[in-house]
Coordinates of C-alpha atoms in Angstrom, one line a residue:
T1 CA 43.0 -20.5 29.8
R2 CA 41.5 -17.1 30.7
K3 CA 43.9 -14.4 31.6
K4 CA 41.4 -12.1 33.4
I5 CA 42.8 -9.0 31.7
S6 CA 40.3 -6.1 31.2
N7 CA 39.4 -5.7 27.5
G8 CA 36.7 -4.3 25.3
R9 CA 35.6 -2.7 22.1
V10 CA 34.4 0.8 21.1
F11 CA 31.7 1.2 18.5
D12 CA 31.4 4.3 16.4
A13 CA 28.4 6.5 16.6
G14 CA 28.3 7.1 12.8
R15 CA 28.6 10.9 12.9
T16 CA 31.5 11.1 10.5
E17 CA 32.9 8.8 7.8
V18 CA 32.4 5.5 9.6
A19 CA 29.0 3.7 9.6
D20 CA 27.1 3.6 12.9
G21 CA 27.9 0.6 14.9
T22 CA 31.3 -0.1 13.4
C23 CA 33.9 -1.4 15.8
T24 CA 36.7 1.1 15.6
V25 CA 38.8 0.4 18.6
G26 CA 39.8 -2.6 20.7
F27 CA 41.6 -2.3 24.0
V28 CA 43.4 -4.4 26.5
G29 CA 44.4 -3.4 30.0
P30 CA 45.4 -1.8 32.2
D31 CA 47.6 -4.6 33.6
R32 CA 51.2 -5.6 33.9
V33 CA 53.2 -5.2 30.6
D34 CA 54.4 -8.8 30.6
K35 CA 50.8 -10.1 30.8
I36 CA 49.6 -7.8 28.0
D37 CA 52.6 -8.6 25.8
K38 CA 51.9 -12.3 26.0
L39 CA 48.4 -11.7 24.8
T40 CA 49.1 -9.1 22.1
S41 CA 52.6 -9.7 20.8
Q42 CA 51.4 -11.5 17.7
L43 CA 48.9 -8.7 16.7
K44 CA 49.7 -6.2 14.0
C45 CA 48.9 -2.5 14.1
L46 CA 46.6 -1.4 11.3

């Protein structure tokens, strides 16, 4: 089922060490903590 929580990705401009177009950030929210925790609790920080 779809949770209807805002989310997206950020792609690097390639001006430093990361190649242009590399996805460097993913984000979820803002929303209620319990909704976000259900979606992200199994993810690991890198």
